[in-house]
Tab-separated table of C-alpha atoms and ligand atoms in Angstrom:
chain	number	residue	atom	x	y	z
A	298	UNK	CA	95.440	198.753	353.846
A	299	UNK	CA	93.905	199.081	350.354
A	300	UNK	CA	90.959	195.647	349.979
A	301	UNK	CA	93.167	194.545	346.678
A	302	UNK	CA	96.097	194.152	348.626
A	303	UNK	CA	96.566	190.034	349.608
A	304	UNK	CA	97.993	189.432	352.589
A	305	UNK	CA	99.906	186.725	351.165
A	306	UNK	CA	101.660	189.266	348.883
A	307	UNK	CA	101.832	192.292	351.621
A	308	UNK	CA	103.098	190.041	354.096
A	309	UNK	CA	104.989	187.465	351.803
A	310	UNK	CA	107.945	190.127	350.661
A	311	UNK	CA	109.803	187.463	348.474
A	312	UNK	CA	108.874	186.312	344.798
A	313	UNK	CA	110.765	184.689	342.308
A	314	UNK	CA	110.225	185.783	338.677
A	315	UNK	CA	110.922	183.268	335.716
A	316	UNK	CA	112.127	184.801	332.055
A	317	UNK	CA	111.586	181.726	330.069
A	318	UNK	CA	110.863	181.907	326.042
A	319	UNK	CA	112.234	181.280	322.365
A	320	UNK	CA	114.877	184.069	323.768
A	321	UNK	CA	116.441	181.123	326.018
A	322	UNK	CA	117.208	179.561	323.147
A	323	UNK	CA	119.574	182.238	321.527
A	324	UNK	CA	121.349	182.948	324.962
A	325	UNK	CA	122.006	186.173	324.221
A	326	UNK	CA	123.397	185.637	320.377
A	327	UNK	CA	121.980	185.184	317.024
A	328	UNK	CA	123.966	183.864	313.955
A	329	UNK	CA	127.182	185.115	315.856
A	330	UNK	CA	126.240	188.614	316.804
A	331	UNK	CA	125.616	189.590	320.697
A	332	UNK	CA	123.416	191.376	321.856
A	333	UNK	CA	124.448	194.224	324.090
A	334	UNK	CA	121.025	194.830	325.592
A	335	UNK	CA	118.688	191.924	328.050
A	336	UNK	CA	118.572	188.885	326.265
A	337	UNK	CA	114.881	188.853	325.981
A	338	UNK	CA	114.759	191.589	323.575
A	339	UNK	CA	116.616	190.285	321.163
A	340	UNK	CA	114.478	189.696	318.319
A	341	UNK	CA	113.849	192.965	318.511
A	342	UNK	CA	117.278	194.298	319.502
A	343	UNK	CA	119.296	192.338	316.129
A	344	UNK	CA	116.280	192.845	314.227
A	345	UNK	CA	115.460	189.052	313.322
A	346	UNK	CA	113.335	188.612	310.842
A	347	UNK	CA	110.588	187.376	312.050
A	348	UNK	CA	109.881	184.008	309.894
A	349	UNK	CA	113.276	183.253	311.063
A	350	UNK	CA	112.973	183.803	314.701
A	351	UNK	CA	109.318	181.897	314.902
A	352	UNK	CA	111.321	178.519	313.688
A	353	UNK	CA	112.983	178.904	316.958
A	354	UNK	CA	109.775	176.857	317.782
A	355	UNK	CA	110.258	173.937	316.110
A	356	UNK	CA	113.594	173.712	318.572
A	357	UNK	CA	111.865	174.600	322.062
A	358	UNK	CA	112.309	171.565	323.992
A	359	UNK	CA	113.115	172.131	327.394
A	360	UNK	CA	113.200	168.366	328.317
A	361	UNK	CA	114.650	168.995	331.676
A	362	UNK	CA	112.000	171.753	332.901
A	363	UNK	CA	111.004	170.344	336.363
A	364	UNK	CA	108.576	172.427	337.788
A	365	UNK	CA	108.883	171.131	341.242
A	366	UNK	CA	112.612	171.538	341.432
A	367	UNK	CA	111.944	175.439	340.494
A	368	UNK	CA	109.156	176.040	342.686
A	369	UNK	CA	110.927	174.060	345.529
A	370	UNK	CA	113.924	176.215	344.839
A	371	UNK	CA	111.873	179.096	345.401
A	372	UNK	CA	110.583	177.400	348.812
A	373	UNK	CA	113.770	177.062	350.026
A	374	UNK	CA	115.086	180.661	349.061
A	375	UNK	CA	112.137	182.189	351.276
A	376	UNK	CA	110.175	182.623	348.409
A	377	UNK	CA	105.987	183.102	348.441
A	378	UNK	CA	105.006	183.161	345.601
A	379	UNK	CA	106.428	183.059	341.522
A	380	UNK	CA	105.925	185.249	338.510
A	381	UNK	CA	106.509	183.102	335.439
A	382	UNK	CA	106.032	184.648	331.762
A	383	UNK	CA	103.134	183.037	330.125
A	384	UNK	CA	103.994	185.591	327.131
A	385	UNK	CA	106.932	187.580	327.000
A	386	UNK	CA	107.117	190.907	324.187
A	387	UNK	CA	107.882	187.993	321.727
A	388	UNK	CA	104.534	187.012	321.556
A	389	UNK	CA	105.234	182.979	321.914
A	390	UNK	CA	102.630	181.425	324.837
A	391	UNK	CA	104.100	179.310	327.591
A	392	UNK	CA	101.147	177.641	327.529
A	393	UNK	CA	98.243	175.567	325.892
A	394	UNK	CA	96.710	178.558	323.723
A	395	UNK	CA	93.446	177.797	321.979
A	396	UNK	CA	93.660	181.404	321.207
A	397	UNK	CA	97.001	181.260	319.000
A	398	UNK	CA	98.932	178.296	317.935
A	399	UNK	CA	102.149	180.009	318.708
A	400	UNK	CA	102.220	178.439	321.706
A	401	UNK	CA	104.958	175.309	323.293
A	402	UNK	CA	102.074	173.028	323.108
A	403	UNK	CA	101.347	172.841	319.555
A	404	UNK	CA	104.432	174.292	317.979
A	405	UNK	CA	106.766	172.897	319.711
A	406	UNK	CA	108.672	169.247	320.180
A	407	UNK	CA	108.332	170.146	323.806
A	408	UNK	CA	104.190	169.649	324.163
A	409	UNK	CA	104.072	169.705	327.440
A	410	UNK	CA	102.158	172.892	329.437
A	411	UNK	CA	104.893	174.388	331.787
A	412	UNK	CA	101.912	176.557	333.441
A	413	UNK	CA	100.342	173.143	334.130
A	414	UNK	CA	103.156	171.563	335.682
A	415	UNK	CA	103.963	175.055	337.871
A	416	UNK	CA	100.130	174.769	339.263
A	417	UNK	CA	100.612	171.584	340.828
A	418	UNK	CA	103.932	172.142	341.864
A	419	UNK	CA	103.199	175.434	343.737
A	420	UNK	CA	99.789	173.773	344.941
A	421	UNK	CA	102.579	171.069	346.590
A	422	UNK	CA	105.102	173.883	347.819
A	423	UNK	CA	102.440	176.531	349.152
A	424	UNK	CA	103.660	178.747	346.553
A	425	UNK	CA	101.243	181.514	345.283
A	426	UNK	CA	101.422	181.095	341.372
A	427	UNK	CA	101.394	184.543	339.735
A	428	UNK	CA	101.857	185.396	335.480
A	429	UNK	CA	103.652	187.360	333.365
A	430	UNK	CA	101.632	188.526	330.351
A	431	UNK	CA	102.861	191.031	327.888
A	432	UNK	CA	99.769	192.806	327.454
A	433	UNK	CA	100.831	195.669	325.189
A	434	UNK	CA	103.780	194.598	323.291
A	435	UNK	CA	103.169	191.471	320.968
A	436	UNK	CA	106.423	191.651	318.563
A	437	UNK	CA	104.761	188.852	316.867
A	438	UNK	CA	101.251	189.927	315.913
A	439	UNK	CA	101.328	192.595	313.039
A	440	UNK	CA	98.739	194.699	315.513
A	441	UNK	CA	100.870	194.334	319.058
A	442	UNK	CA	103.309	197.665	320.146
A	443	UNK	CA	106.824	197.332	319.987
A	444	UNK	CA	108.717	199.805	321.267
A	445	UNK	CA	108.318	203.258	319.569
A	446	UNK	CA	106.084	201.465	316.899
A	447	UNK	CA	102.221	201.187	317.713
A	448	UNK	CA	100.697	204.029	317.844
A	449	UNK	CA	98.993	205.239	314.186
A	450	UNK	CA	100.727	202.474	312.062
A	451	UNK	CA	98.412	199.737	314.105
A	452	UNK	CA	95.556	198.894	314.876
A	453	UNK	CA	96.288	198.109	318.525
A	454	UNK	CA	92.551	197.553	319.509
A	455	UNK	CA	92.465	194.326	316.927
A	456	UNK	CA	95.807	192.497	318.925
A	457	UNK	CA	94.017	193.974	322.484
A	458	UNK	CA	90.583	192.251	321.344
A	459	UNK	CA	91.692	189.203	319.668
A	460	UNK	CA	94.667	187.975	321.201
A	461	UNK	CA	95.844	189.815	324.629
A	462	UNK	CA	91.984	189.505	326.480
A	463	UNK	CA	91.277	185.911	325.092
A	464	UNK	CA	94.351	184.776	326.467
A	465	UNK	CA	94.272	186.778	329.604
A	466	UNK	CA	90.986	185.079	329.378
A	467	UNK	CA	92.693	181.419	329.277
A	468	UNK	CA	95.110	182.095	331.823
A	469	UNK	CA	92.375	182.626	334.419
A	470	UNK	CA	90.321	180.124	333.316
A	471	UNK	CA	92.216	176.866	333.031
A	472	UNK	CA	94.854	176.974	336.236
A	473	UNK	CA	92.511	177.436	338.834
A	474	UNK	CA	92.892	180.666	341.150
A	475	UNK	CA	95.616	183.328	340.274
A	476	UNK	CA	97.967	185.330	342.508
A	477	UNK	CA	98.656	187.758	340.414
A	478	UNK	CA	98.982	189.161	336.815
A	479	UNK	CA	101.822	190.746	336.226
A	480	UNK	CA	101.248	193.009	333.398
A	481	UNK	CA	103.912	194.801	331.555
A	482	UNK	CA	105.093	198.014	329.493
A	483	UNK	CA	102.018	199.420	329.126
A	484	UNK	CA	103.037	201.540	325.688
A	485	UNK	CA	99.774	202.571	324.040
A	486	UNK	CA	96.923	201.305	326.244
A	487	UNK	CA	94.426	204.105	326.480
A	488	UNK	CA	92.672	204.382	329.748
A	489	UNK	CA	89.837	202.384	328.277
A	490	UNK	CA	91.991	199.308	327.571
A	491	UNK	CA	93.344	199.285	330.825
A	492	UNK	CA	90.183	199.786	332.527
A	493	UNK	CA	88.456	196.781	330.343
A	494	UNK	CA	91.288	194.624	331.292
A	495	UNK	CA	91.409	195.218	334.973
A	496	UNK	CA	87.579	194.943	334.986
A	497	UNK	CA	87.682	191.656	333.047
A	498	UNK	CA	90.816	190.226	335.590
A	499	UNK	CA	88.756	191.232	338.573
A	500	UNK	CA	85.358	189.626	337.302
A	501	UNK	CA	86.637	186.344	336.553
A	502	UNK	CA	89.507	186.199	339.714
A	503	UNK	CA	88.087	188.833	342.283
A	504	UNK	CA	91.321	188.483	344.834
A	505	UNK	CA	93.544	188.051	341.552
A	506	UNK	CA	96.473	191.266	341.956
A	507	UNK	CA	97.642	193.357	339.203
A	508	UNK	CA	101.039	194.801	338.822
A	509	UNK	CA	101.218	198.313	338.373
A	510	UNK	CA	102.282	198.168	334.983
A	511	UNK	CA	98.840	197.888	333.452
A	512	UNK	CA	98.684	201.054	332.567
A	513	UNK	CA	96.987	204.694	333.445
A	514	UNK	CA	97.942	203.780	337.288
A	515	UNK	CA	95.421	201.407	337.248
A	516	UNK	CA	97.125	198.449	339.179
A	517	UNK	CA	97.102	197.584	342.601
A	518	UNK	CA	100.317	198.396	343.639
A	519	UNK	CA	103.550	200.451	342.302
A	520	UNK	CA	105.928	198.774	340.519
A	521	UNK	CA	108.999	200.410	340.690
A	522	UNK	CA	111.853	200.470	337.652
A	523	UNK	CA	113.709	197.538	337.290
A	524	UNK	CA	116.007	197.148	339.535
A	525	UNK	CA	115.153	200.456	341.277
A	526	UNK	CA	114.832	200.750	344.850
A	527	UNK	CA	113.359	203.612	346.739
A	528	UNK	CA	115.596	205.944	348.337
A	529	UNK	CA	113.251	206.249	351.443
A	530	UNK	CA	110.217	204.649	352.862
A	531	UNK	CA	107.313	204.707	350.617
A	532	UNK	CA	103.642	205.384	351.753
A	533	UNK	CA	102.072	202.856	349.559
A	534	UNK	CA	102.274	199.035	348.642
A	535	UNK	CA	105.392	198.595	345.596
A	536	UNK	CA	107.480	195.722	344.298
A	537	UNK	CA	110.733	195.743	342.871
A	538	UNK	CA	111.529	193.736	339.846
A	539	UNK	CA	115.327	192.627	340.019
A	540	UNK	CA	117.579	190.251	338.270
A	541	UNK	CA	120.196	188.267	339.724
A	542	UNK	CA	122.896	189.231	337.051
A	543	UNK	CA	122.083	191.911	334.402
A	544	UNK	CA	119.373	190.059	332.397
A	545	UNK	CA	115.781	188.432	332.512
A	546	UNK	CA	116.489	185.544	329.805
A	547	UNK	CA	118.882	183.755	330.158
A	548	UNK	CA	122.057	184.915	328.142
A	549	UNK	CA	125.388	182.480	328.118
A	550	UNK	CA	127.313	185.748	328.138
A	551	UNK	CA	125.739	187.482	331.432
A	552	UNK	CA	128.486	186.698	333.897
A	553	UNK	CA	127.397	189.809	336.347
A	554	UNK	CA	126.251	187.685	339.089
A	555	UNK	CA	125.248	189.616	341.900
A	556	UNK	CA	126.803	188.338	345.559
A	557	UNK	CA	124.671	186.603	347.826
A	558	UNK	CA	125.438	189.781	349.930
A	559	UNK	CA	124.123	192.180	347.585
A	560	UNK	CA	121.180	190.424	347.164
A	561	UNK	CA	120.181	190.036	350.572
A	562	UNK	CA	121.280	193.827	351.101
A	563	UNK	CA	118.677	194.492	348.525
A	564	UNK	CA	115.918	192.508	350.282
A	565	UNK	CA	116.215	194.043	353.232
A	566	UNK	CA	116.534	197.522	352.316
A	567	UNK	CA	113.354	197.136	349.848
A	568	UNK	CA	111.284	195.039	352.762
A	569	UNK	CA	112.398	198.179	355.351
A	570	UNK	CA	111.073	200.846	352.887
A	571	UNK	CA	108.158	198.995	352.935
A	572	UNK	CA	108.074	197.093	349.723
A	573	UNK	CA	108.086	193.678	348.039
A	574	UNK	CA	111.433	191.846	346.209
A	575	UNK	CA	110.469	190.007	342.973
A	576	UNK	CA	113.847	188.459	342.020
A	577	UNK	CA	114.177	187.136	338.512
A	578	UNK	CA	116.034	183.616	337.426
A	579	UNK	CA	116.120	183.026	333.468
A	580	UNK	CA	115.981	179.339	332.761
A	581	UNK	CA	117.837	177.885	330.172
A	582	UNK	CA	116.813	176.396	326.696
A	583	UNK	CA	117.113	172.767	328.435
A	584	UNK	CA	114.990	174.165	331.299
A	585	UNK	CA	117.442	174.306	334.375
A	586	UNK	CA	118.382	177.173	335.884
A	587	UNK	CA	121.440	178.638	336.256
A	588	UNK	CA	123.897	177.259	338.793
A	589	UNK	CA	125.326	180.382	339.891
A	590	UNK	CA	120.980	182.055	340.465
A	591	UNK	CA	120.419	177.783	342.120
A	592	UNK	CA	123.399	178.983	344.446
A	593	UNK	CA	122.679	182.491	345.510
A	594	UNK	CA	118.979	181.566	346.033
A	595	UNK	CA	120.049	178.757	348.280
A	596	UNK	CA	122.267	181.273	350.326
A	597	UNK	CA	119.439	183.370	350.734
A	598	UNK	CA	117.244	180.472	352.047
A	599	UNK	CA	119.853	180.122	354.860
A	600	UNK	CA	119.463	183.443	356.018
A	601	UNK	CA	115.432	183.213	355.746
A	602	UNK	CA	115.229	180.017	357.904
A	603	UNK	CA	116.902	181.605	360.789
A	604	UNK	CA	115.987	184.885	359.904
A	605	UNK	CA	112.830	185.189	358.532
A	606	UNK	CA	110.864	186.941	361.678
A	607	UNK	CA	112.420	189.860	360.914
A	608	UNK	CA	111.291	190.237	357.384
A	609	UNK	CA	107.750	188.385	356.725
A	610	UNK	CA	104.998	190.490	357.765
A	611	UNK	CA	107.218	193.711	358.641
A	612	UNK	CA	106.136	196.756	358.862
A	613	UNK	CA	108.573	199.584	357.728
A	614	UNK	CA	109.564	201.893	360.708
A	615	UNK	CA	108.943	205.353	360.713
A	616	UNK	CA	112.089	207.615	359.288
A	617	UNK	CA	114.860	206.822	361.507
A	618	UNK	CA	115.848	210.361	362.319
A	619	UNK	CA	119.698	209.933	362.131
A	620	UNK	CA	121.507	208.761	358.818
A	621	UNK	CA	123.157	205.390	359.219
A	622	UNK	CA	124.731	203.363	356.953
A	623	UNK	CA	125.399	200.029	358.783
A	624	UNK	CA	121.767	198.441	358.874
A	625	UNK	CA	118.300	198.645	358.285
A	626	UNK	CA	115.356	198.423	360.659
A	627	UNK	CA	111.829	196.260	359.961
A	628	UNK	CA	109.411	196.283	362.603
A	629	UNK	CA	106.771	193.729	364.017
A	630	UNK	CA	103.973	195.126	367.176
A	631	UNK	CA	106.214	195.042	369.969
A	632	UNK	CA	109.432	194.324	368.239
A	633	UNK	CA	112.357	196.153	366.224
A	634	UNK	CA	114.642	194.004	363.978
A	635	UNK	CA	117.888	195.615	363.513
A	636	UNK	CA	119.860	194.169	360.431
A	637	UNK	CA	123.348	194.770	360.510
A	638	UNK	CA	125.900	194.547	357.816
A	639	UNK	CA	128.833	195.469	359.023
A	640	UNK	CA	131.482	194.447	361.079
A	641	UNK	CA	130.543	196.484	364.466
A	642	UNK	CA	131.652	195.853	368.106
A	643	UNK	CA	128.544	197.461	369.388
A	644	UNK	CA	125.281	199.682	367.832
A	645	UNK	CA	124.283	202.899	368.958
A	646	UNK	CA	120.905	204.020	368.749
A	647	UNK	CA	119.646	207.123	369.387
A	648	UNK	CA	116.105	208.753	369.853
A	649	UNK	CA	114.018	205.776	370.225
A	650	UNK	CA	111.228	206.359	372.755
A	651	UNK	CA	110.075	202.975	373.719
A	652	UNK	CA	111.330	201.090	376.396
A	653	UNK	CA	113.254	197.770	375.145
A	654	UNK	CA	111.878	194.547	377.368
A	655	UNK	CA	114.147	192.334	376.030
A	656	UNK	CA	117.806	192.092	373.523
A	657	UNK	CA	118.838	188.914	371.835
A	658	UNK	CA	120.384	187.483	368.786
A	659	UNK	CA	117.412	186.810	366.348
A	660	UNK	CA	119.423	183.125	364.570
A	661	UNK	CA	119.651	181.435	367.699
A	662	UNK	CA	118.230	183.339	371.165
A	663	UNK	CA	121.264	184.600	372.346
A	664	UNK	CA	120.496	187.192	374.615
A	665	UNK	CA	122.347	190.600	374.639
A	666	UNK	CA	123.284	193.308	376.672
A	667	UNK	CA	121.668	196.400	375.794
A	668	UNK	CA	122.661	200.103	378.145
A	669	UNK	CA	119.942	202.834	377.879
A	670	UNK	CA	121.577	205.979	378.401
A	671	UNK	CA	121.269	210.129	378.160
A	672	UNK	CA	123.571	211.270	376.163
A	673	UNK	CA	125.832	214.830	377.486
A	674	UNK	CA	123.145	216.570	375.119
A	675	UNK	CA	120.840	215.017	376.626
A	676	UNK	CA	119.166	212.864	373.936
A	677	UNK	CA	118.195	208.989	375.168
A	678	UNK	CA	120.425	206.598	373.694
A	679	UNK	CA	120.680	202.761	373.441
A	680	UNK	CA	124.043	201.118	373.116
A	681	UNK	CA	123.716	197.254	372.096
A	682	UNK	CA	126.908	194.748	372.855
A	683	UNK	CA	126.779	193.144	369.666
A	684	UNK	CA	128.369	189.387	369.441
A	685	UNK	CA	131.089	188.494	367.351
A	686	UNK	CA	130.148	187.344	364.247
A	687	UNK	CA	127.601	184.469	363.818
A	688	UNK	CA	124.172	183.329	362.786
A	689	UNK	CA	124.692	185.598	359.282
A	690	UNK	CA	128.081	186.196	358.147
A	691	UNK	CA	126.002	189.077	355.800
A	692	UNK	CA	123.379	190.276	358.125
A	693	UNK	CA	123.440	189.883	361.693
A	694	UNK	CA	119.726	190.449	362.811
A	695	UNK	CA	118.595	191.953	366.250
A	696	UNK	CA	115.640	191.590	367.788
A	697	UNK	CA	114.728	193.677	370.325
A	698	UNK	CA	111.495	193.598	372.258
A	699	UNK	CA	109.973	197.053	373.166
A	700	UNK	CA	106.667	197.921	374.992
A	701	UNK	CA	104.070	199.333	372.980
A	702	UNK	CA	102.587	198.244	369.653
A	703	UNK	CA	105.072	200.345	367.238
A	704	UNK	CA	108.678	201.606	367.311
A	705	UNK	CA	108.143	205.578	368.569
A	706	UNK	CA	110.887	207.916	368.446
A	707	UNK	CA	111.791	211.230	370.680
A	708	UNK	CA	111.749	214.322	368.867
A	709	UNK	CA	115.434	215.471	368.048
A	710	UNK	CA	116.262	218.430	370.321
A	711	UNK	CA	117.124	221.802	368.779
B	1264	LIG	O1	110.499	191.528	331.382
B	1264	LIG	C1	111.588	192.338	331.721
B	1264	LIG	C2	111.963	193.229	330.590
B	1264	LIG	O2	112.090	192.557	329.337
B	1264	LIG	C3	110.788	194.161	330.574
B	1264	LIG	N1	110.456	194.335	331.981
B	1264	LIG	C4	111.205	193.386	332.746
B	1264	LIG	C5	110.436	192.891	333.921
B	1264	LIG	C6	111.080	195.412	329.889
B	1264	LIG	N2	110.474	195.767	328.809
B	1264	LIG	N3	110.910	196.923	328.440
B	1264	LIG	N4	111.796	197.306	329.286
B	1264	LIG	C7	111.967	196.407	330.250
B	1264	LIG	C8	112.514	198.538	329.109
B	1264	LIG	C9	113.530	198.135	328.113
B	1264	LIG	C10	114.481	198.876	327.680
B	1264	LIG	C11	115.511	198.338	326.846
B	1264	LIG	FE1	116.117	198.661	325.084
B	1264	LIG	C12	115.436	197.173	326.081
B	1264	LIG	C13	116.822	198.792	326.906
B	1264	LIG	C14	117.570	197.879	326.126
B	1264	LIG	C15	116.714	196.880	325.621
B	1264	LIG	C16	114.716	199.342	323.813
B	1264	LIG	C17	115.684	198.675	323.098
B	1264	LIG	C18	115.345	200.435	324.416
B	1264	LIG	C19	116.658	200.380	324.071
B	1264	LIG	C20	116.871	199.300	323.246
């Protein structure tokens, strides 16, 4: 595996991301107009002026932000590590900024450092903290990108130098070792900028990651669209950015909560192509989180405290050779987890060359019967009893025990 890749984050699968910002304060609507689009984007979106939107400020004060309760929420969901937004495309720091005063700390009633609070928190959980930082788009400074706009018109290099590398600067300096920077939208970064920055990241934080949005495939990993997952197993190390309804900030609106089912459908299909699940909650202007993210996260952590063998440190197995649509497989040396989604009397698995040692229930033990058999054409074939229901209402995960290091299968006959 590549050297930049942690094996907290290869083997971790789970993040939780945080959208938190002025934004939270509009919810999704500005002096009664919507906005059809992700609630973080809508200064840009209603075009707010922007002396207007930067009083927004003035009202930031979140006073029931608990960090603990967040980064214990993500503890309890299965989560290793958490992706919070130190700047978002607004161009307002989450932070204690010496570099610009638009920051909660000194323009806001709030004056207390959320990044602060989330360091000692995730240093209490075992959490790896990781940050957001808009490193391209700055809708505040005159020099940032925003969306088609910051190309000729700006002088990008001025908001690169003065504002984005000091405070990348900051962040690594004053909360002690980062997991990751999760950069952003790349835009107009040349291939110099992005170099610079990755050099300057990795100088000050050697085993600090960076997303694969920095720009000119620079990063450590891919970062897929969001909410895109692969179709099919993919040869490198990626992450999928998701949200739990249809925005990042939060937005009073957003009612498209995703089921519990979904969700964990998602996890498992990104972890058995191989890849990471960054799963976004978007705090509200008080500071809590949603109920209805608080309660799908929780449902989640009841599947990853019975099930979580089968997804931590997985391995994706080689291209099952037959389409299925009932499951997903994740392997460990020696083992195959079958998930299984449906409601099935019995699975039937074809082609697999290794001989299974051992069959059982991965929630609770409970062993299974499993009949290895030829089939008429002659193919080897594996037909698993499967219990009734149990463990996972959602995803009912096997574990089977098979000699030899990885999952092997037969050639399909012509
Ligand atoms: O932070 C989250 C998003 O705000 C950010 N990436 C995730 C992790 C992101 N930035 N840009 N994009 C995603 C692509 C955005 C496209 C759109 Fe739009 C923004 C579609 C609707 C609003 C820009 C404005 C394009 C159409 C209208």
């Amino acid at each position: 595996m590549d050297d930049s890749i942690e094996q907290w984050w290869s083997g971790g699968k789970f993040g939780l991301f945080i959208h938190w910002g002025l934004y939270s304060l509009l919810a999704g609507e500005y002096k009664n107009q919507r906005t059809e689009n992700i609630a973080e984007w809508i200064l840009h979106d209603l075009r707010i002026p922007l002396p207007e939107y930067e009083q927004l400020a003035g009202q930031f004060n979140p006073t029931r932000f608990d960090a603990d309760s967040i980064v214990k929420m993500a503890k309890d969901a299965g989560m290793k590590y958490l992706v919070f937004t130190s700047k978002h495309h607004e161009g307002f720091a989450l932070y204690r900024s010496d570099v610009s005063g638009y920051n909660c700390v000194h323009a806001s009633p709030f004056g207390r450092d959320p990044i602060a609070e989330l360091r000692k928190a995730c240093d209490r959980h075992g959490i790896v903290l990781c940050l957001y930082y808009s490193q391209a788009q700055d809708w505040d400074d005159p020099n940032g990108c925003e969306d088609g706009i910051g190309g000729e018109e700006k002088d990008f290099s001025s908001y690169f130098e003065n504002k984005c590398i000091p405070q990348i600067k900051e962040l690594l300096t004053h909360y002690g070792p980062i997991g990751l920077i999760w950069l952003d939208t790349p835009m107009y970064m040349s291939f110099e900028q992005s170099s610079k920055l990755k050099r300057i990241i990795k100088g000050m934080q050697p085993h600090c990651m960076i997303s694969g949005r920095i720009g000119n495939s620079l990063g450590d990993y891919m970062t897929t669209g969001d909410n895109f997952i692969p179709a099919l197993p993919y040869p490198g190390a990626f992450e999928v950015p998701a949200t739990i309804n249809s925005t990042w900030g939060f937005n009073k609106f957003d009612t498209n909560w995703k089921s519990t089912e979904k969700i964990l459908r998602s996890l498992v299909k990104i972890v058995s192509r191989g890849g990471n699940y960054l799963l976004n909650v978007g705090p509200t202007a008080d500071g809590t989180v949603p109920g209805e993210s608080v309660r799908v996260l929780k449902e989640v952590g009841d599947f990853m405290a019975l099930n979580g063998d089968s997804i931590y440190d997985t391995t994706p197995v080689p291209l099952y050779p037959y389409d299925i649509d009932w499951g997903y497989f994740t392997s460990k040396p020696g083992k195959l987890y079958i998930h299984i989604f449906e409601k099935m009397d019995s699975a039937y698995l074809l082609n697999i060359a290794n001989k299974p040692l051992k069959v059982y229930r991965l929630s609770d033990g409970m062993p299974l019967s499993l009949k290895e058999r030829t089939t008429c054409e002659g193919d080897s074939s594996w037909l698993i009893k499967l219990p009734a229901r149990g463990g996972s209402e959602i995803d009912q995960v096997i574990c089977v025990e098979i000699e030899g290091e990885s999952v092997v299968f037969e050639p399909i006959r012509e």
